[in-house]
Amino acid sequence: MGQLNIKDEALIADAKALAELLGTSTTDAIRRAVNDRLARERVGRDEEKRLRFERIMAIAKEASQLFPPGTSSDHSDLYDEDGLPR
């Protein structure tokens, strides 16, 4: 990929402080921090997708109660064997 050139002095100082606390290189400290944040973001987004799916399914369940019993989406009686309207 290439190099990452960070010009933010405060960020550089924080990365060095993190590296010292972790007992590792600055590069490794940044790698860990980015990987940790990336993992948290992915989990959060997966959870968001799951909750959205559950809400959609709840709406579908409610909506299905609005149709009379025996109602179907089968409209084959309206079309011939070639799929054309009768």
mmCIF file of N, CA and C in Angstrom:
data_model
loop_
_atom_site.group_PDB
_atom_site.id
_atom_site.type_symbol
_atom_site.label_atom_id
_atom_site.label_comp_id
_atom_site.label_asym_id
_atom_site.label_seq_id
_atom_site.Cartn_x
_atom_site.Cartn_y
_atom_site.Cartn_z
ATOM 1 N N MET A 1 0.834 -1.184 0.000
ATOM 2 C CA MET A 1 0.000 0.000 0.000
ATOM 3 C C MET A 1 0.874 1.242 0.000
ATOM 4 N N GLY A 2 1.673 1.404 1.000
ATOM 5 C CA GLY A 2 2.501 2.598 1.044
ATOM 6 C C GLY A 2 2.647 3.078 2.459
ATOM 7 N N GLN A 3 3.075 4.300 2.601
ATOM 8 C CA GLN A 3 3.308 4.868 3.916
ATOM 9 C C GLN A 3 2.138 5.726 4.351
ATOM 10 N N LEU A 4 2.049 5.870 5.640
ATOM 11 C CA LEU A 4 1.055 6.767 6.234
ATOM 12 C C LEU A 4 1.843 7.873 6.907
ATOM 13 N N ASN A 5 1.639 9.081 6.487
ATOM 14 C CA ASN A 5 2.400 10.211 7.015
ATOM 15 C C ASN A 5 1.488 11.014 7.932
ATOM 16 N N ILE A 6 1.709 10.892 9.249
ATOM 17 C CA ILE A 6 0.873 11.582 10.229
ATOM 18 C C ILE A 6 1.567 12.875 10.641
ATOM 19 N N LYS A 7 0.854 13.987 10.494
ATOM 20 C CA LYS A 7 1.434 15.295 10.794
ATOM 21 C C LYS A 7 0.835 15.910 12.050
ATOM 22 N N ASP A 8 -0.041 15.189 12.718
ATOM 23 C CA ASP A 8 -0.695 15.672 13.936
ATOM 24 C C ASP A 8 0.193 15.332 15.135
ATOM 25 N N GLU A 9 0.837 16.347 15.694
ATOM 26 C CA GLU A 9 1.801 16.142 16.785
ATOM 27 C C GLU A 9 1.149 15.500 18.010
ATOM 28 N N ALA A 10 -0.078 15.911 18.322
ATOM 29 C CA ALA A 10 -0.768 15.341 19.487
ATOM 30 C C ALA A 10 -1.052 13.857 19.266
ATOM 31 N N LEU A 11 -1.445 13.500 18.065
ATOM 32 C CA LEU A 11 -1.701 12.093 17.750
ATOM 33 C C LEU A 11 -0.417 11.278 17.835
ATOM 34 N N ILE A 12 0.658 11.825 17.351
ATOM 35 C CA ILE A 12 1.950 11.137 17.421
ATOM 36 C C ILE A 12 2.351 10.916 18.885
ATOM 37 N N ALA A 13 2.151 11.937 19.703
ATOM 38 C CA ALA A 13 2.482 11.818 21.127
ATOM 39 C C ALA A 13 1.613 10.753 21.792
ATOM 40 N N ASP A 14 0.326 10.748 21.457
ATOM 41 C CA ASP A 14 -0.583 9.741 22.024
ATOM 42 C C ASP A 14 -0.196 8.335 21.571
ATOM 43 N N ALA A 15 0.174 8.191 20.319
ATOM 44 C CA ALA A 15 0.590 6.876 19.802
ATOM 45 C C ALA A 15 1.856 6.401 20.507
ATOM 46 N N LYS A 16 2.778 7.305 20.743
ATOM 47 C CA LYS A 16 4.007 6.941 21.465
ATOM 48 C C LYS A 16 3.702 6.560 22.910
ATOM 49 N N ALA A 17 2.799 7.306 23.553
ATOM 50 C CA ALA A 17 2.409 7.001 24.934
ATOM 51 C C ALA A 17 1.727 5.638 25.011
ATOM 52 N N LEU A 18 0.861 5.342 24.046
ATOM 53 C CA LEU A 18 0.186 4.038 24.004
ATOM 54 C C LEU A 18 1.208 2.929 23.809
ATOM 55 N N ALA A 19 2.145 3.148 22.901
ATOM 56 C CA ALA A 19 3.192 2.152 22.649
ATOM 57 C C ALA A 19 3.994 1.884 23.921
ATOM 58 N N GLU A 20 4.299 2.943 24.658
ATOM 59 C CA GLU A 20 5.063 2.770 25.897
ATOM 60 C C GLU A 20 4.258 1.970 26.917
ATOM 61 N N LEU A 21 2.970 2.277 27.050
ATOM 62 C CA LEU A 21 2.114 1.538 27.982
ATOM 63 C C LEU A 21 1.988 0.067 27.600
ATOM 64 N N LEU A 22 1.925 -0.186 26.290
ATOM 65 C CA LEU A 22 1.786 -1.566 25.805
ATOM 66 C C LEU A 22 3.131 -2.290 25.740
ATOM 67 N N GLY A 23 4.209 -1.538 25.837
ATOM 68 C CA GLY A 23 5.533 -2.136 25.732
ATOM 69 C C GLY A 23 5.822 -2.638 24.328
ATOM 70 N N THR A 24 5.438 -1.852 23.350
ATOM 71 C CA THR A 24 5.593 -2.260 21.951
ATOM 72 C C THR A 24 6.006 -1.059 21.105
ATOM 73 N N SER A 25 6.114 -1.272 19.813
ATOM 74 C CA SER A 25 6.474 -0.174 18.914
ATOM 75 C C SER A 25 5.251 0.707 18.657
ATOM 76 N N THR A 26 5.529 1.897 18.189
ATOM 77 C CA THR A 26 4.448 2.817 17.849
ATOM 78 C C THR A 26 3.578 2.229 16.744
ATOM 79 N N THR A 27 4.218 1.602 15.761
ATOM 80 C CA THR A 27 3.473 0.979 14.668
ATOM 81 C C THR A 27 2.538 -0.097 15.190
ATOM 82 N N ASP A 28 3.040 -0.938 16.095
ATOM 83 C CA ASP A 28 2.208 -2.001 16.644
ATOM 84 C C ASP A 28 1.077 -1.428 17.495
ATOM 85 N N ALA A 29 1.350 -0.376 18.240
ATOM 86 C CA ALA A 29 0.317 0.259 19.059
ATOM 87 C C ALA A 29 -0.798 0.815 18.171
ATOM 88 N N ILE A 30 -0.410 1.462 17.086
ATOM 89 C CA ILE A 30 -1.407 1.997 16.153
ATOM 90 C C ILE A 30 -2.174 0.853 15.502
ATOM 91 N N ARG A 31 -1.474 -0.214 15.112
ATOM 92 C CA ARG A 31 -2.118 -1.376 14.509
ATOM 93 C C ARG A 31 -3.181 -1.942 15.450
ATOM 94 N N ARG A 32 -2.799 -2.125 16.715
ATOM 95 C CA ARG A 32 -3.741 -2.671 17.702
ATOM 96 C C ARG A 32 -4.943 -1.761 17.887
ATOM 97 N N ALA A 33 -4.673 -0.468 17.987
ATOM 98 C CA ALA A 33 -5.761 0.488 18.197
ATOM 99 C C ALA A 33 -6.732 0.485 17.017
ATOM 100 N N VAL A 34 -6.191 0.491 15.829
ATOM 101 C CA VAL A 34 -7.043 0.481 14.637
ATOM 102 C C VAL A 34 -7.809 -0.831 14.548
ATOM 103 N N ASN A 35 -7.135 -1.959 14.789
ATOM 104 C CA ASN A 35 -7.810 -3.255 14.725
ATOM 105 C C ASN A 35 -8.915 -3.373 15.773
ATOM 106 N N ASP A 36 -8.649 -2.885 16.993
ATOM 107 C CA ASP A 36 -9.672 -2.918 18.042
ATOM 108 C C ASP A 36 -10.890 -2.091 17.654
ATOM 109 N N ARG A 37 -10.643 -0.897 17.160
ATOM 110 C CA ARG A 37 -11.755 -0.017 16.776
ATOM 111 C C ARG A 37 -12.521 -0.600 15.601
ATOM 112 N N LEU A 38 -11.813 -1.155 14.637
ATOM 113 C CA LEU A 38 -12.449 -1.762 13.481
ATOM 114 C C LEU A 38 -13.346 -2.922 13.907
ATOM 115 N N ALA A 39 -12.865 -3.755 14.823
ATOM 116 C CA ALA A 39 -13.660 -4.879 15.322
ATOM 117 C C ALA A 39 -14.920 -4.377 16.024
ATOM 118 N N ARG A 40 -14.793 -3.345 16.861
ATOM 119 C CA ARG A 40 -15.969 -2.793 17.559
ATOM 120 C C ARG A 40 -16.977 -2.218 16.579
ATOM 121 N N GLU A 41 -16.499 -1.521 15.562
ATOM 122 C CA GLU A 41 -17.404 -0.937 14.564
ATOM 123 C C GLU A 41 -18.151 -2.030 13.802
ATOM 124 N N ARG A 42 -17.438 -3.084 13.435
ATOM 125 C CA ARG A 42 -18.080 -4.179 12.703
ATOM 126 C C ARG A 42 -19.147 -4.858 13.546
ATOM 127 N N VAL A 43 -18.851 -5.112 14.821
ATOM 128 C CA VAL A 43 -19.829 -5.734 15.715
ATOM 129 C C VAL A 43 -21.045 -4.825 15.850
ATOM 130 N N GLY A 44 -20.807 -3.544 16.044
ATOM 131 C CA GLY A 44 -21.906 -2.587 16.178
ATOM 132 C C GLY A 44 -22.785 -2.551 14.947
ATOM 133 N N ARG A 45 -22.181 -2.600 13.800
ATOM 134 C CA ARG A 45 -22.952 -2.555 12.558
ATOM 135 C C ARG A 45 -23.711 -3.854 12.331
ATOM 136 N N ASP A 46 -23.121 -4.993 12.712
ATOM 137 C CA ASP A 46 -23.818 -6.270 12.607
ATOM 138 C C ASP A 46 -25.034 -6.279 13.531
ATOM 139 N N GLU A 47 -24.866 -5.745 14.725
ATOM 140 C CA GLU A 47 -25.973 -5.664 15.683
ATOM 141 C C GLU A 47 -27.074 -4.760 15.133
ATOM 142 N N GLU A 48 -26.676 -3.658 14.522
ATOM 143 C CA GLU A 48 -27.634 -2.730 13.928
ATOM 144 C C GLU A 48 -28.430 -3.426 12.814
ATOM 145 N N LYS A 49 -27.753 -4.203 11.990
ATOM 146 C CA LYS A 49 -28.430 -4.944 10.922
ATOM 147 C C LYS A 49 -29.400 -5.967 11.496
ATOM 148 N N ARG A 50 -28.978 -6.659 12.566
ATOM 149 C CA ARG A 50 -29.836 -7.662 13.191
ATOM 150 C C ARG A 50 -31.101 -7.016 13.756
ATOM 151 N N LEU A 51 -30.934 -5.881 14.440
ATOM 152 C CA LEU A 51 -32.093 -5.182 15.005
ATOM 153 C C LEU A 51 -33.026 -4.684 13.911
ATOM 154 N N ARG A 52 -32.475 -4.178 12.828
ATOM 155 C CA ARG A 52 -33.289 -3.705 11.704
ATOM 156 C C ARG A 52 -34.076 -4.867 11.107
ATOM 157 N N PHE A 53 -33.419 -6.017 10.949
ATOM 158 C CA PHE A 53 -34.090 -7.202 10.424
ATOM 159 C C PHE A 53 -35.232 -7.619 11.346
ATOM 160 N N GLU A 54 -34.991 -7.632 12.650
ATOM 161 C CA GLU A 54 -36.035 -8.010 13.604
ATOM 162 C C GLU A 54 -37.222 -7.052 13.551
ATOM 163 N N ARG A 55 -36.955 -5.753 13.395
ATOM 164 C CA ARG A 55 -38.057 -4.786 13.294
ATOM 165 C C ARG A 55 -38.866 -5.012 12.019
ATOM 166 N N ILE A 56 -38.183 -5.287 10.921
ATOM 167 C CA ILE A 56 -38.884 -5.554 9.661
ATOM 168 C C ILE A 56 -39.745 -6.801 9.786
ATOM 169 N N MET A 57 -39.202 -7.844 10.411
ATOM 170 C CA MET A 57 -39.956 -9.090 10.576
ATOM 171 C C MET A 57 -41.171 -8.881 11.476
ATOM 172 N N ALA A 58 -41.042 -8.032 12.488
ATOM 173 C CA ALA A 58 -42.181 -7.732 13.362
ATOM 174 C C ALA A 58 -43.274 -7.008 12.580
ATOM 175 N N ILE A 59 -42.885 -6.086 11.725
ATOM 176 C CA ILE A 59 -43.867 -5.380 10.885
ATOM 177 C C ILE A 59 -44.539 -6.369 9.940
ATOM 178 N N ALA A 60 -43.763 -7.264 9.341
ATOM 179 C CA ALA A 60 -44.330 -8.259 8.421
ATOM 180 C C ALA A 60 -45.320 -9.165 9.149
ATOM 181 N N LYS A 61 -45.006 -9.538 10.376
ATOM 182 C CA LYS A 61 -45.902 -10.392 11.159
ATOM 183 C C LYS A 61 -47.211 -9.664 11.443
ATOM 184 N N GLU A 62 -47.104 -8.386 11.825
ATOM 185 C CA GLU A 62 -48.310 -7.589 12.069
ATOM 186 C C GLU A 62 -49.135 -7.452 10.793
ATOM 187 N N ALA A 63 -48.466 -7.169 9.690
ATOM 188 C CA ALA A 63 -49.170 -6.971 8.421
ATOM 189 C C ALA A 63 -49.850 -8.251 7.966
ATOM 190 N N SER A 64 -49.245 -9.393 8.233
ATOM 191 C CA SER A 64 -49.844 -10.661 7.794
ATOM 192 C C SER A 64 -51.170 -10.922 8.494
ATOM 193 N N GLN A 65 -51.374 -10.335 9.669
ATOM 194 C CA GLN A 65 -52.633 -10.500 10.398
ATOM 195 C C GLN A 65 -53.765 -9.696 9.767
ATOM 196 N N LEU A 66 -53.431 -8.765 8.903
ATOM 197 C CA LEU A 66 -54.444 -7.921 8.262
ATOM 198 C C LEU A 66 -55.148 -8.615 7.097
ATOM 199 N N PHE A 67 -54.567 -9.691 6.584
ATOM 200 C CA PHE A 67 -55.154 -10.398 5.452
ATOM 201 C C PHE A 67 -56.128 -11.468 5.943
ATOM 202 N N PRO A 68 -57.261 -11.608 5.257
ATOM 203 C CA PRO A 68 -58.233 -12.633 5.665
ATOM 204 C C PRO A 68 -57.635 -14.043 5.528
ATOM 205 N N PRO A 69 -58.090 -14.989 6.351
ATOM 206 C CA PRO A 69 -57.596 -16.367 6.247
ATOM 207 C C PRO A 69 -57.838 -16.925 4.845
ATOM 208 N N GLY A 70 -56.911 -17.688 4.359
ATOM 209 C CA GLY A 70 -57.031 -18.296 3.038
ATOM 210 C C GLY A 70 -56.570 -17.410 1.899
ATOM 211 N N THR A 71 -56.225 -16.169 2.218
ATOM 212 C CA THR A 71 -55.736 -15.259 1.187
ATOM 213 C C THR A 71 -54.368 -15.744 0.723
ATOM 214 N N SER A 72 -54.157 -15.672 -0.589
ATOM 215 C CA SER A 72 -52.897 -16.157 -1.146
ATOM 216 C C SER A 72 -52.390 -15.189 -2.200
ATOM 217 N N SER A 73 -51.124 -15.276 -2.482
ATOM 218 C CA SER A 73 -50.557 -14.459 -3.557
ATOM 219 C C SER A 73 -50.480 -15.263 -4.852
ATOM 220 N N ASP A 74 -51.091 -16.446 -4.853
ATOM 221 C CA ASP A 74 -51.112 -17.283 -6.049
ATOM 222 C C ASP A 74 -52.206 -16.782 -6.987
ATOM 223 N N HIS A 75 -51.805 -16.260 -8.123
ATOM 224 C CA HIS A 75 -52.759 -15.727 -9.101
ATOM 225 C C HIS A 75 -52.673 -16.517 -10.398
ATOM 226 N N SER A 76 -52.333 -17.796 -10.292
ATOM 227 C CA SER A 76 -52.163 -18.618 -11.485
ATOM 228 C C SER A 76 -53.455 -18.744 -12.285
ATOM 229 N N ASP A 77 -54.596 -18.566 -11.634
ATOM 230 C CA ASP A 77 -55.869 -18.643 -12.358
ATOM 231 C C ASP A 77 -56.046 -17.473 -13.318
ATOM 232 N N LEU A 78 -55.267 -16.432 -13.179
ATOM 233 C CA LEU A 78 -55.375 -15.262 -14.053
ATOM 234 C C LEU A 78 -54.518 -15.370 -15.317
ATOM 235 N N TYR A 79 -53.616 -16.406 -15.370
ATOM 236 C CA TYR A 79 -52.670 -16.512 -16.475
ATOM 237 C C TYR A 79 -52.734 -17.892 -17.112
ATOM 238 N N ASP A 80 -52.438 -17.939 -18.415
ATOM 239 C CA ASP A 80 -52.416 -19.230 -19.099
ATOM 240 C C ASP A 80 -51.049 -19.895 -18.914
ATOM 241 N N GLU A 81 -50.860 -21.048 -19.565
ATOM 242 C CA GLU A 81 -49.621 -21.819 -19.415
ATOM 243 C C GLU A 81 -48.379 -21.079 -19.930
ATOM 244 N N ASP A 82 -48.567 -20.048 -20.758
ATOM 245 C CA ASP A 82 -47.454 -19.251 -21.265
ATOM 246 C C ASP A 82 -47.207 -17.993 -20.439
ATOM 247 N N GLY A 83 -47.974 -17.832 -19.353
ATOM 248 C CA GLY A 83 -47.808 -16.676 -18.488
ATOM 249 C C GLY A 83 -48.516 -15.428 -18.988
ATOM 250 N N LEU A 84 -49.376 -15.586 -19.990
ATOM 251 C CA LEU A 84 -50.104 -14.448 -20.527
ATOM 252 C C LEU A 84 -51.472 -14.338 -19.825
ATOM 253 N N PRO A 85 -51.990 -13.135 -19.704
ATOM 254 C CA PRO A 85 -53.299 -12.967 -19.073
ATOM 255 C C PRO A 85 -54.383 -13.718 -19.837
ATOM 256 N N ARG A 86 -55.308 -14.290 -19.131
ATOM 257 C CA ARG A 86 -56.448 -15.003 -19.767
ATOM 258 C C ARG A 86 -57.479 -14.025 -20.250
#
